[in-house]
Amino acid sequence: MIPGARVIILGRQGAGKGTQCVRLSRHYVVPHVSTGDILRAAVRERTPLGLEAKAVMDGGGLVGDDIMVGIVEERLHRDDARTRGYILDGFPRTVNQASALDSITSDRPIDAVIDLDVPRELVLARLSARRVCRDCGTNYMASGKERQPWICDVCGGDVTVRDDDTPDAINRRLDLYEQQTAPLMEFYGDSARLSIVDGVGTPDQVFARLVGAIEAGRVH
Ligand code: ADP
């Protein structure tokens, strides 16, 4: 085990961040901190945060920076993330969030920022076919031949379309990515922490590229 990998994975919706981050978190034995998963858990549990976030998420919008920074700060200050590190997925998504993250992590700076690059046309096709287990979050691709109801191989939960994978919400999220998140490439590019990794290929190929990029940037 290599302790202390603190990695941010950026990339368009549908680039495969979720799948790859789960693999990276196992590989480096660090927590996978996904803001989307944290928000979806809050929606399921009907907490005040979940009730507030649900309408924004379903419409493909972004939850406010202050709320998101508070959630991430609390999570990164827990013992597992402090001592081992983390794979951060879905945060930061705006330049404001990135500046706040720099302050939160000033004593233990980020090791690597990776842009998992997949063109918009390809992610649009992937998102339209994406199905998700409501209980454990495992992703599937629909071929149209599945038996209904579709049951998750991992946990037996219902596999359905995610509430924000409607055509309107998908387009809104991709537009917001270009407007709000793409500027982070310059933010991180300036400090030479950014690597761009080609996200087109099999999950194994992409995983090998990601590990290669993280190792290339490590100074330990
Ligand atoms: P996707 O990247 O496909 O949109 P996520 O699971 O990362 O999916 O996030 C789902 C939704 O949760 C987003 O569309 C947004 O509404 C909200 N969200 C997640 N992370 C953030 C963030 N850092 N800032 C603002 N909103 C967020």
Short mmCIF file of N, CA and C in Angstrom, two decimals, residues 5 29 36 83 114 120 164 177 193 214 216:
data_model
loop_
_atom_site.label_atom_id
_atom_site.label_comp_id
_atom_site.label_asym_id
_atom_site.label_seq_id
_atom_site.Cartn_x
_atom_site.Cartn_y
_atom_site.Cartn_z
N ALA A 5 -2.25 9.02 -0.94
CA ALA A 5 -2.59 9.54 -2.27
C ALA A 5 -3.75 10.51 -2.14
N VAL A 29 -6.01 2.08 -1.47
CA VAL A 29 -6.56 1.88 -0.14
C VAL A 29 -6.84 3.23 0.54
N GLY A 36 -21.43 13.56 -5.44
CA GLY A 36 -22.72 13.10 -5.97
C GLY A 36 -23.29 12.00 -5.07
N THR A 83 -5.31 10.66 7.35
CA THR A 83 -4.11 9.84 7.47
C THR A 83 -3.74 9.14 6.16
N ILE A 114 -6.34 15.09 -12.12
CA ILE A 114 -6.41 14.41 -13.42
C ILE A 114 -7.71 14.75 -14.12
N ARG A 120 -17.57 15.12 -25.76
CA ARG A 120 -18.99 15.31 -25.39
C ARG A 120 -19.90 14.33 -26.13
N ASP A 164 -31.54 12.30 -12.71
CA ASP A 164 -31.00 13.43 -13.47
C ASP A 164 -30.40 12.99 -14.81
N TYR A 177 -20.85 22.08 -17.14
CA TYR A 177 -19.46 21.59 -17.05
C TYR A 177 -18.54 22.50 -17.87
N ARG A 193 -0.11 20.99 -11.67
CA ARG A 193 -0.55 19.78 -10.95
C ARG A 193 -1.42 18.91 -11.84
N ILE A 214 -0.82 9.09 -12.04
CA ILE A 214 -0.66 9.40 -10.61
C ILE A 214 0.78 9.09 -10.18
N ALA A 216 3.44 9.02 -12.02
CA ALA A 216 4.41 9.93 -12.65
C ALA A 216 4.51 11.23 -11.86
#
